[in-house]
Amino acid sequence: MKFRYIAFWSVGILLFSSCKKFLKEKPLTFLNTVTFYKNEADLNSALYALYQAQNTYYDGEAYAEMFWVIWELPSDQSYPNEGAGVSDNLKIDNYNFDPEIKYYDRWWRTAYKIISRSNDVIKNVPGMPISDEKKNLAIAEARFLRGQAYFELVMGWGDVPLVDETTVEFFPVRNSATEVYAFVIEDLKFASQYLPALWPDNEYGRATKFAAKSYLAKLYLTMAGFPIQDQSKYALAAQEAKEVVDQGPYSLYPDVADNWNPTVSPMEQIYIVDKTRAAGNGSYFDSYWAPRNKNELAAEAGVNLVGAFLPNEDFYAEYPDDDPRKKKFFMTEVTSFMDPSLTLTLDQVTVRKYWTPLYSNGNDQDLVRLRLAEILLIQAEAENEVNGPTTQAYDALNAVRSRAYGDASHNYAGLSKDQFREAVWLERALELCFEGVRWSDMVRTRKYKGSSVFDYINAAGVSPLEKNLLFPISTPEMSTNENLLQNPGY
Amino acid sequence: MQKTALCNRSTRRGIRYCIKTPLVMKLTIVLLTTVFLNANAKGVSQTVRFSGKSVPLEKVFSEVEKQTGVVFMYFEMVLKEVKPVSVKAENVPVEEFLREIFKDQPLDYTIKGKTIFVTRKPPPIKKSSQSGLLSKNDTPLPPPVEITGRVVNSLGIPMTGVSITLKGSSIGTFTNDDGRFRLSIPGEGDKKILVFSYVDHQSQEITIGRQTTIDITMEPSERSLGEIVVVGYGTQRKSDLTGSVVSVSKTDIQRMPIINPAMALQGKAAGVQVMNNSHQPGGRVSVTIRGNSSINAGNEPLYVVDGFPLQGGLTFINPADIISMEVLKDASATAIYGSRGANGVVIIQTISGRRGIPKISVRTDEKINKVRRKIPVLNASEFRMLYNEAYANQNAIDGGSRPLPYTQEQIDNPEVDIDWQDEAFQTGFGTNNTIQVTGGNEKTIYASSLNYKSEEGIFKTSKWEQLGARLNLESTLSNVIKLGANLSYNRVNNGLVETDHGGNSVPRALLESMPDRPIYDANGVWSVASNDGYLSPVGLLEGLDQKRVTDILIGNLMLTLQLAKNLSFRSTANVNLSSAKFSSYVKKGANSAGGINDQTGRIVQDHSTNWVNENYLSYDRELKKSTINAVLGASWLKTQSDNTDISVTDIPSDRFGVNQLQSGVQPTVSSAAEGAALNSFFGRVNYNFNQKYLFTVTFRADGSSRFGAENKYGYFPSGAFAWRLSEERFIKDLGLFSNLKFRASYGVTGNQEIGNYQSLDRLATIVTFLGNQRVPGIANTQLPNPELRWERTKQLDFGFDIGLLNDHIQIVVDYYNKKTEDLLLNSPIPQTSGFSTMLRNIGSVRNRGFEIAVSTINIQHSKFQWRTDLNAFFNRNDVVSLVNENQDIFLTSFVNPLSIVRVGESLGSFWGLVREGVYQNQDEINNHLANPGTARPGDLKYRDINGDGVIDSKDRTILGNNNPRLLYGVSNNLTYGPWNLYVQINGAQGVTVMNLNPVVLEDRQTQTNSLKTLLNRWHGEGTSNTIAAVRINSDLNISSRHAEPGSYMRIRNISLGYGLPSSLLSHINLSSATITASAIDWFTFTKYGGYDPEVSTSGTLGHIDQGLDFSAYPSYKSLMISLLINF
């Protein structure tokens, strides 16, 4: 009987003992906000995460297509290759900016991911037990990335919701483009004030003072054009660009192609996205610009040559034959890196700018976001608008030109203000092609090849419409936030 | 032991039942199994202490049973003429005591183990001396006929203690240990019928003609109302059920050569949809009970094996070890499983031992697998001809001057012409061998089994190899304590073919590889066979070596304490350890431009440890007119798992495969760990009044670690009522129903199958690169949702159980209506938050439907029996509400969004454009309201659904859905003498399958090979109105072309069995031997154009994504020979 009593008690205990701790989740692979932002190491990790978000921006989520599909394909410089089977590419090239196109959704999503992570840093750093100097540095870095993300959003979409570290609204409305620009200017100014001019080599790729200034220069130039048309910004653009050119630790490569050669040290690059080849990180975008399906060129590399994009033949024809960039940026035949005895003649002119040896995990070619040549051309253009074709303007323009030709033989001289402007625009096209700047130039200037109207007609006979000056807000975003108004025409 | 205790109880009720029902003739029998169980429940001693004067013999028996654990077995009338006994015994050995009490009685007795068979002494005139024989006093005039025979169960195992009686008399006997019997029956009179009966088995009536040998097989009774059904935390007699429960018998489970036991439910249980999603051996099977009700929290039922929630997959249970599967469908039956009951519960019991000498049975199956069908694709000439045509068309469109890729000579006489399906398919062989040994003594019973199976798929490297062992023990330690232990171990070695849906998928390469590419190139390595750079299927099969080796060890301990007469306590513990190693190696030369890197090795290791502890009290009380039983308990569950993933490239030699990863470079490593916990309290009360009115009330409180801090516990009540109308006079008087029961139930159950840590904010490590270095970032990757809570399913069920013509016709009908609220949905949120989705409780889904199951005995004759089982299931599913009324949610996409969740429509609705045909000429384009300015004759014409003159995403519409309107199954079982013919058919009606293969294989010419249907493309006015002109640039759209009718009818199994006669077997010392030949899935009737309409290739959402076919692993059909031997 004693036994039964013991049993009874054990039953009672087993049945009804309860323990709150039992149901508490103790994650083994991640932290939460409460346990984070405690020390400098935490802070560094939080900042690295911003670069990770930016890295997927240009690569991860869409392999390497997204950047070019959105910013390059609508331009007059390129078109999607046939047979690549990507109907979104065709739609964009034909100015059917369908809100369902996944790239618009992805770009928007990733931009706000960067913004959200930056906001986390900006919000949490002030409370950390570190010096003010370190706090400002960290906040500057976060504001740089946030500003850059907003800059691209406002260029693409116009009015966008401004979400900062104080925002609690889950369903924000759109702020006007002017407000957004003002916000970005504040971020970039703060960044240019506190960021260092250089980082150690092993942190190359982090935001710098001059990267911030370069973006400011670019932003002011953009604001001076359509649709804001705030001409007063030319002076500011010229000023910021001049400071980068004069004070920044950059110089032009003698050979322009070295900008995309991972084996030479950085010199001209002002801001890049690090595409060091390692699992899942190497750059794949060369494959998207490579000759389509000519896999024998890269057979050992085990990478498919997607060849999704081709240069417009009209644009190719614009290069004078003696412009060395014609051969550096384009190819009509190609020699295999794997087997130098194998040379193939290509059916179509193909972009050579990014053609490098392919490896199974991509290659080490960084994605160059800003380089000195662009800043020089911004300086030339802005200076010309403010003061006419001054020496300073000519120096900037001719620096790019003489580097291209290897000597001063093709330098410009004696142009009127208007001629100078056209010359800069042409130079931007010849120098910066396929770097994702052409479409925003077209939108900004509403000009094409020197004509005075935005009258580009693509190969399929389609022209951009007024609505195409802005991207559509993606269908998923529109349907989850009823407070958003779609851009006109979509 | 849980089962034991309750069987014990039900036995007693069983007796009463027998007395009352004429069905069991004029005898009351105590049946052997239950007797064993009865004995089992008692302590054992070998002496008897008993004193009394003029005590009825029955009372003496019961006292002896109590004291010694022996059991008396007799026919009631045997004791009619006995005298009461007067005896005084103080610790007298049993045998001696028996001699004493039987001394002056007209009775004989025989001791067999713990059973004492009591029979009437043969009349003195007759010299019959057979034990176990029983005859009436009146000596028959003609010489009696002696009938002998043997009774085996459906597995061929001899059955001991089966009662055999002559209908209409008191003549009868039992089978002995070897299942044999011998019975003398009077020679005079008309036709004689022998009745064979045994607990939990169907009684059989055999008309005796001239034969003197009768061998029969007893089938487990799904039909008998006395049948015991395992429910959550207990058992119930089927007649006492208030809920909707279907049982699938052992025989049915074992007819099919299946790896996953869930496949046994296919077409067998109304309300249950079983889909074989991947025909890869051991591939994914999904089971849905009463429709899909969840999007992100899973729709798979809870599997409970031997009382424990299963973790780790059903494939680790050998179907041969299963003795019963019960499907619990309504809330009354599942509410005891609370938060895991919403999708239904499948309860599985494995073998248990029986007292007696060891019984050995051996089963072996040998089979061959062949692909069900080949899909016609273009040959080399056709392919090249169309390739040229695409170029010519493209030139015509844009005025280009691309040279045509092939000359006429190359088209007419291609250098190679490969049928890749022929190259890649093989005839697969399968073998499955099981040895089972069961037995036991008074204290302990055991059942053990060993199993080896191997199954080759129709691709060369796909193979499933499994070794399994099981030992189930149950021991009675004292009259208070019982202990049970189960141990099972399985090892699976699974050779996999690549079915990733990128281009390097074998099933995809199978159809897409170009027919004019050689198998090997000039260097002897596998050639690239598509313009996208992918390898041929042969290259993928030969060049990739992938396998998964899994070890699973499951141990259960069960302790039962009889605390008081009506109260017992049971404590159980279960540990489940699993370890799996996935390895993949790409051989030199098997790199493809499509992204496989050769000489790459990868190993993924997964470990998991799960334990469950459950403690509950059971109270059983029989009152005068009613019975009560109640259960109250608590349960604790914890799971932990971790994994490691390593891969390297450039391994210098193929020689060691993945076993020398250190020789490679660029290592990539990742690891993770997680855990979850569940704590529950539950209770149930069953009240049975007067055998007519049955009530069940169930409650469960579940606490799950997975939910938000504010909603850790969920509460799940249910109630049910059943009315056994057939026990009412006014129904009895109709003389129509042998059984009639009305059931009604309502309850709330939950669903918690979401990932771990979903309610927390998650600052995770994310690696990026700066200065060419890896730097670890940490960022918030998940928005916290402290309010995250259970999905709640409210279910109403009405049902009738009907038995007609003495139960020769049995019908079960159910109507249900279940609504799932607080749907756990990983729903899109404004991305301006920095996140794109968040797991939230939003929306609700309703499933309504009818189920009907009919079982009939068409012919029941000694030589010929024919039974038919039929079931049908009609379900309607609709989404009742979502976040905002007008927000569509797109779950899957392929080229375009593919499946849509929209209020008022079913889950699993397909989404796309409607094709109207092909533009035949320019006029037609001009007349079409929504002609795209760029259209040309030969382009596809789509319907402008919103009439805005443009074909765009707004013109997509619902093209059908993946919920079958009707699911059915029919099986016929015919026995003629030793022959048995079994035919099972199942099918689905009114269902759409999204066949995505033509998106690539019809619309993407020149990039890949195409279906033969492409020959019917448009190539001039009037040539085709279904398939567009071939092009280089194809605009891909999901459309009505791809939404194909997925109805099918399949003859799942035709099998013919032959049982060798016992006269032959006795020479070779076998108890029984049966040979069966079966054709499995041999005939399928469908209009579906892919390999098989029973398909789902989307792995992400499982059930909701049912019916998506993109490069599915082709299905196969099999022929099988089985041999079943009992020693």
PDB file of N, CA, C and O in Angstrom, chain A residues 236-278:
ATOM      1  N   LEU A 236      26.747  74.053 -56.817  1.00  0.00           N
ATOM      2  CA  LEU A 236      27.088  73.123 -55.740  1.00  0.00           C
ATOM      3  C   LEU A 236      27.717  71.850 -56.300  1.00  0.00           C
ATOM      4  O   LEU A 236      28.667  71.304 -55.743  1.00  0.00           O
ATOM      5  N   ALA A 237      27.178  71.419 -57.448  1.00  0.00           N
ATOM      6  CA  ALA A 237      27.737  70.213 -58.090  1.00  0.00           C
ATOM      7  C   ALA A 237      29.192  70.467 -58.473  1.00  0.00           C
ATOM      8  O   ALA A 237      30.087  69.651 -58.205  1.00  0.00           O
ATOM      9  N   ALA A 238      29.421  71.644 -59.092  1.00  0.00           N
ATOM     10  CA  ALA A 238      30.779  71.968 -59.512  1.00  0.00           C
ATOM     11  C   ALA A 238      31.710  72.020 -58.303  1.00  0.00           C
ATOM     12  O   ALA A 238      32.834  71.503 -58.333  1.00  0.00           O
ATOM     13  N   GLN A 239      31.214  72.616 -57.229  1.00  0.00           N
ATOM     14  CA  GLN A 239      32.017  72.767 -56.023  1.00  0.00           C
ATOM     15  C   GLN A 239      32.408  71.409 -55.432  1.00  0.00           C
ATOM     16  O   GLN A 239      33.575  71.146 -55.162  1.00  0.00           O
ATOM     17  N   GLU A 240      31.397  70.540 -55.256  1.00  0.00           N
ATOM     18  CA  GLU A 240      31.678  69.218 -54.659  1.00  0.00           C
ATOM     19  C   GLU A 240      32.616  68.419 -55.553  1.00  0.00           C
ATOM     20  O   GLU A 240      33.556  67.779 -55.078  1.00  0.00           O
ATOM     21  N   ALA A 241      32.354  68.461 -56.884  1.00  0.00           N
ATOM     22  CA  ALA A 241      33.179  67.700 -57.814  1.00  0.00           C
ATOM     23  C   ALA A 241      34.622  68.204 -57.770  1.00  0.00           C
ATOM     24  O   ALA A 241      35.575  67.420 -57.755  1.00  0.00           O
ATOM     25  N   LYS A 242      34.743  69.507 -57.702  1.00  0.00           N
ATOM     26  CA  LYS A 242      36.091  70.084 -57.676  1.00  0.00           C
ATOM     27  C   LYS A 242      36.843  69.602 -56.438  1.00  0.00           C
ATOM     28  O   LYS A 242      38.025  69.237 -56.499  1.00  0.00           O
ATOM     29  N   GLU A 243      36.148  69.579 -55.304  1.00  0.00           N
ATOM     30  CA  GLU A 243      36.824  69.139 -54.081  1.00  0.00           C
ATOM     31  C   GLU A 243      37.288  67.699 -54.198  1.00  0.00           C
ATOM     32  O   GLU A 243      38.358  67.335 -53.727  1.00  0.00           O
ATOM     33  N   VAL A 244      36.446  66.872 -54.839  1.00  0.00           N
ATOM     34  CA  VAL A 244      36.849  65.461 -55.006  1.00  0.00           C
ATOM     35  C   VAL A 244      38.075  65.391 -55.911  1.00  0.00           C
ATOM     36  O   VAL A 244      39.057  64.700 -55.614  1.00  0.00           O
ATOM     37  N   VAL A 245      38.009  66.134 -57.028  1.00  0.00           N
ATOM     38  CA  VAL A 245      39.113  66.076 -57.988  1.00  0.00           C
ATOM     39  C   VAL A 245      40.390  66.622 -57.362  1.00  0.00           C
ATOM     40  O   VAL A 245      41.458  65.997 -57.478  1.00  0.00           O
ATOM     41  N   ASP A 246      40.274  67.737 -56.659  1.00  0.00           N
ATOM     42  CA  ASP A 246      41.471  68.375 -56.127  1.00  0.00           C
ATOM     43  C   ASP A 246      42.009  67.691 -54.882  1.00  0.00           C
ATOM     44  O   ASP A 246      43.211  67.566 -54.693  1.00  0.00           O
ATOM     45  N   GLN A 247      41.089  67.273 -54.001  1.00  0.00           N
ATOM     46  CA  GLN A 247      41.550  66.790 -52.702  1.00  0.00           C
ATOM     47  C   GLN A 247      41.508  65.265 -52.578  1.00  0.00           C
ATOM     48  O   GLN A 247      42.152  64.696 -51.712  1.00  0.00           O
ATOM     49  N   GLY A 248      40.733  64.628 -53.409  1.00  0.00           N
ATOM     50  CA  GLY A 248      40.558  63.189 -53.254  1.00  0.00           C
ATOM     51  C   GLY A 248      41.792  62.402 -53.687  1.00  0.00           C
ATOM     52  O   GLY A 248      42.532  62.854 -54.553  1.00  0.00           O
ATOM     53  N   PRO A 249      42.014  61.246 -53.080  1.00  0.00           N
ATOM     54  CA  PRO A 249      43.202  60.444 -53.381  1.00  0.00           C
ATOM     55  C   PRO A 249      43.014  59.603 -54.642  1.00  0.00           C
ATOM     56  O   PRO A 249      43.254  58.393 -54.608  1.00  0.00           O
ATOM     57  N   TYR A 250      42.538  60.219 -55.710  1.00  0.00           N
ATOM     58  CA  TYR A 250      42.230  59.422 -56.902  1.00  0.00           C
ATOM     59  C   TYR A 250      42.962  59.993 -58.108  1.00  0.00           C
ATOM     60  O   TYR A 250      43.203  61.192 -58.194  1.00  0.00           O
ATOM     61  N   SER A 251      43.280  59.118 -59.038  1.00  0.00           N
ATOM     62  CA  SER A 251      43.772  59.591 -60.327  1.00  0.00           C
ATOM     63  C   SER A 251      43.327  58.629 -61.408  1.00  0.00           C
ATOM     64  O   SER A 251      42.980  57.477 -61.132  1.00  0.00           O
ATOM     65  N   LEU A 252      43.306  59.114 -62.638  1.00  0.00           N
ATOM     66  CA  LEU A 252      42.835  58.279 -63.744  1.00  0.00           C
ATOM     67  C   LEU A 252      43.871  57.201 -64.060  1.00  0.00           C
ATOM     68  O   LEU A 252      45.072  57.471 -64.054  1.00  0.00           O
ATOM     69  N   TYR A 253      43.373  55.995 -64.338  1.00  0.00           N
ATOM     70  CA  TYR A 253      44.273  54.953 -64.839  1.00  0.00           C
ATOM     71  C   TYR A 253      44.741  55.383 -66.225  1.00  0.00           C
ATOM     72  O   TYR A 253      43.933  55.918 -67.010  1.00  0.00           O
ATOM     73  N   PRO A 254      45.987  55.097 -66.568  1.00  0.00           N
ATOM     74  CA  PRO A 254      46.386  55.364 -67.948  1.00  0.00           C
ATOM     75  C   PRO A 254      45.530  54.562 -68.927  1.00  0.00           C
ATOM     76  O   PRO A 254      45.208  55.018 -70.014  1.00  0.00           O
ATOM     77  N   ASP A 255      45.174  53.360 -68.515  1.00  0.00           N
ATOM     78  CA  ASP A 255      44.328  52.526 -69.367  1.00  0.00           C
ATOM     79  C   ASP A 255      42.957  52.412 -68.709  1.00  0.00           C
ATOM     80  O   ASP A 255      42.820  51.855 -67.607  1.00  0.00           O
ATOM     81  N   VAL A 256      41.946  52.919 -69.387  1.00  0.00           N
ATOM     82  CA  VAL A 256      40.614  52.946 -68.788  1.00  0.00           C
ATOM     83  C   VAL A 256      40.139  51.551 -68.394  1.00  0.00           C
ATOM     84  O   VAL A 256      39.408  51.372 -67.413  1.00  0.00           O
ATOM     85  N   ALA A 257      40.572  50.533 -69.141  1.00  0.00           N
ATOM     86  CA  ALA A 257      40.100  49.163 -68.889  1.00  0.00           C
ATOM     87  C   ALA A 257      40.510  48.650 -67.516  1.00  0.00           C
ATOM     88  O   ALA A 257      39.914  47.714 -66.988  1.00  0.00           O
ATOM     89  N   ASP A 258      41.552  49.296 -66.926  1.00  0.00           N
ATOM     90  CA  ASP A 258      41.994  48.814 -65.618  1.00  0.00           C
ATOM     91  C   ASP A 258      40.955  49.033 -64.518  1.00  0.00           C
ATOM     92  O   ASP A 258      41.063  48.459 -63.440  1.00  0.00           O
ATOM     93  N   ASN A 259      39.964  49.867 -64.805  1.00  0.00           N
ATOM     94  CA  ASN A 259      38.901  50.039 -63.822  1.00  0.00           C
ATOM     95  C   ASN A 259      38.214  48.723 -63.472  1.00  0.00           C
ATOM     96  O   ASN A 259      37.687  48.558 -62.387  1.00  0.00           O
ATOM     97  N   TRP A 260      38.185  47.785 -64.428  1.00  0.00           N
ATOM     98  CA  TRP A 260      37.472  46.516 -64.210  1.00  0.00           C
ATOM     99  C   TRP A 260      38.413  45.338 -64.166  1.00  0.00           C
ATOM    100  O   TRP A 260      38.015  44.210 -64.346  1.00  0.00           O
ATOM    101  N   ASN A 261      39.707  45.660 -63.970  1.00  0.00           N
ATOM    102  CA  ASN A 261      40.696  44.594 -63.905  1.00  0.00           C
ATOM    103  C   ASN A 261      41.033  44.320 -62.446  1.00  0.00           C
ATOM    104  O   ASN A 261      41.644  45.146 -61.778  1.00  0.00           O
ATOM    105  N   PRO A 262      40.593  43.163 -61.940  1.00  0.00           N
ATOM    106  CA  PRO A 262      40.770  42.915 -60.507  1.00  0.00           C
ATOM    107  C   PRO A 262      42.232  42.749 -60.109  1.00  0.00           C
ATOM    108  O   PRO A 262      42.529  42.720 -58.915  1.00  0.00           O
ATOM    109  N   THR A 263      43.135  42.654 -61.080  1.00  0.00           N
ATOM    110  CA  THR A 263      44.528  42.403 -60.699  1.00  0.00           C
ATOM    111  C   THR A 263      45.327  43.690 -60.493  1.00  0.00           C
ATOM    112  O   THR A 263      46.475  43.629 -60.080  1.00  0.00           O
ATOM    113  N   VAL A 264      44.755  44.846 -60.815  1.00  0.00           N
ATOM    114  CA  VAL A 264      45.498  46.084 -60.536  1.00  0.00           C
ATOM    115  C   VAL A 264      44.899  46.784 -59.317  1.00  0.00           C
ATOM    116  O   VAL A 264      43.721  46.602 -58.999  1.00  0.00           O
ATOM    117  N   SER A 265      45.729  47.561 -58.664  1.00  0.00           N
ATOM    118  CA  SER A 265      45.284  48.227 -57.438  1.00  0.00           C
ATOM    119  C   SER A 265      44.304  49.348 -57.763  1.00  0.00           C
ATOM    120  O   SER A 265      44.384  49.956 -58.821  1.00  0.00           O
ATOM    121  N   PRO A 266      43.420  49.637 -56.821  1.00  0.00           N
ATOM    122  CA  PRO A 266      42.468  50.712 -57.046  1.00  0.00           C
ATOM    123  C   PRO A 266      43.172  52.065 -57.185  1.00  0.00           C
ATOM    124  O   PRO A 266      44.178  52.330 -56.535  1.00  0.00           O
ATOM    125  N   MET A 267      42.678  52.893 -58.042  1.00  0.00           N
ATOM    126  CA  MET A 267      43.289  54.183 -58.305  1.00  0.00           C
ATOM    127  C   MET A 267      42.203  55.196 -58.662  1.00  0.00           C
ATOM    128  O   MET A 267      42.073  56.254 -58.066  1.00  0.00           O
ATOM    129  N   GLU A 268      41.375  54.824 -59.606  1.00  0.00           N
ATOM    130  CA  GLU A 268      40.353  55.732 -60.107  1.00  0.00           C
ATOM    131  C   GLU A 268      39.018  55.551 -59.383  1.00  0.00           C
ATOM    132  O   GLU A 268      38.188  56.455 -59.325  1.00  0.00           O
ATOM    133  N   GLN A 269      38.827  54.354 -58.821  1.00  0.00           N
ATOM    134  CA  GLN A 269      37.525  54.027 -58.217  1.00  0.00           C
ATOM    135  C   GLN A 269      37.295  54.836 -56.955  1.00  0.00           C
ATOM    136  O   GLN A 269      38.164  54.925 -56.095  1.00  0.00           O
ATOM    137  N   ILE A 270      36.126  55.394 -56.845  1.00  0.00           N
ATOM    138  CA  ILE A 270      35.778  56.175 -55.659  1.00  0.00           C
ATOM    139  C   ILE A 270      34.860  55.363 -54.741  1.00  0.00           C
ATOM    140  O   ILE A 270      34.990  55.391 -53.529  1.00  0.00           O
ATOM    141  N   TYR A 271      33.973  54.630 -55.357  1.00  0.00           N
ATOM    142  CA  TYR A 271      33.092  53.785 -54.542  1.00  0.00           C
ATOM    143  C   TYR A 271      32.780  52.522 -55.319  1.00  0.00           C
ATOM    144  O   TYR A 271      32.420  52.589 -56.500  1.00  0.00           O
ATOM    145  N   ILE A 272      32.940  51.386 -54.659  1.00  0.00           N
ATOM    146  CA  ILE A 272      32.722  50.105 -55.332  1.00  0.00           C
ATOM    147  C   ILE A 272      31.882  49.195 -54.438  1.00  0.00           C
ATOM    148  O   ILE A 272      31.727  49.451 -53.243  1.00  0.00           O
ATOM    149  N   VAL A 273      31.365  48.147 -55.052  1.00  0.00           N
ATOM    150  CA  VAL A 273      30.779  47.070 -54.262  1.00  0.00           C
ATOM    151  C   VAL A 273      31.741  45.899 -54.390  1.00  0.00           C
ATOM    152  O   VAL A 273      32.058  45.466 -55.501  1.00  0.00           O
ATOM    153  N   ASP A 274      32.221  45.422 -53.247  1.00  0.00           N
ATOM    154  CA  ASP A 274      33.260  44.389 -53.242  1.00  0.00           C
ATOM    155  C   ASP A 274      32.692  43.059 -53.724  1.00  0.00           C
ATOM    156  O   ASP A 274      31.768  42.515 -53.131  1.00  0.00           O
ATOM    157  N   LYS A 275      33.241  42.569 -54.826  1.00  0.00           N
ATOM    158  CA  LYS A 275      32.763  41.297 -55.353  1.00  0.00           C
ATOM    159  C   LYS A 275      33.846  40.234 -55.290  1.00  0.00           C
ATOM    160  O   LYS A 275      33.995  39.430 -56.203  1.00  0.00           O
ATOM    161  N   THR A 276      34.614  40.252 -54.219  1.00  0.00           N
ATOM    162  CA  THR A 276      35.622  39.218 -54.047  1.00  0.00           C
ATOM    163  C   THR A 276      35.042  37.844 -54.303  1.00  0.00           C
ATOM    164  O   THR A 276      33.978  37.512 -53.796  1.00  0.00           O
ATOM    165  N   ARG A 277      35.782  37.089 -55.085  1.00  0.00           N
ATOM    166  CA  ARG A 277      35.276  35.763 -55.429  1.00  0.00           C
ATOM    167  C   ARG A 277      35.363  34.840 -54.231  1.00  0.00           C
ATOM    168  O   ARG A 277      36.414  34.571 -53.708  1.00  0.00           O
ATOM    169  N   ALA A 278      34.262  34.424 -53.784  1.00  0.00           N
ATOM    170  CA  ALA A 278      34.156  33.443 -52.708  1.00  0.00           C
ATOM    171  C   ALA A 278      32.759  32.911 -52.858  1.00  0.00           C
ATOM    172  O   ALA A 278      31.973  33.457 -53.638  1.00  0.00           O
TER     173      ALA A 278
END
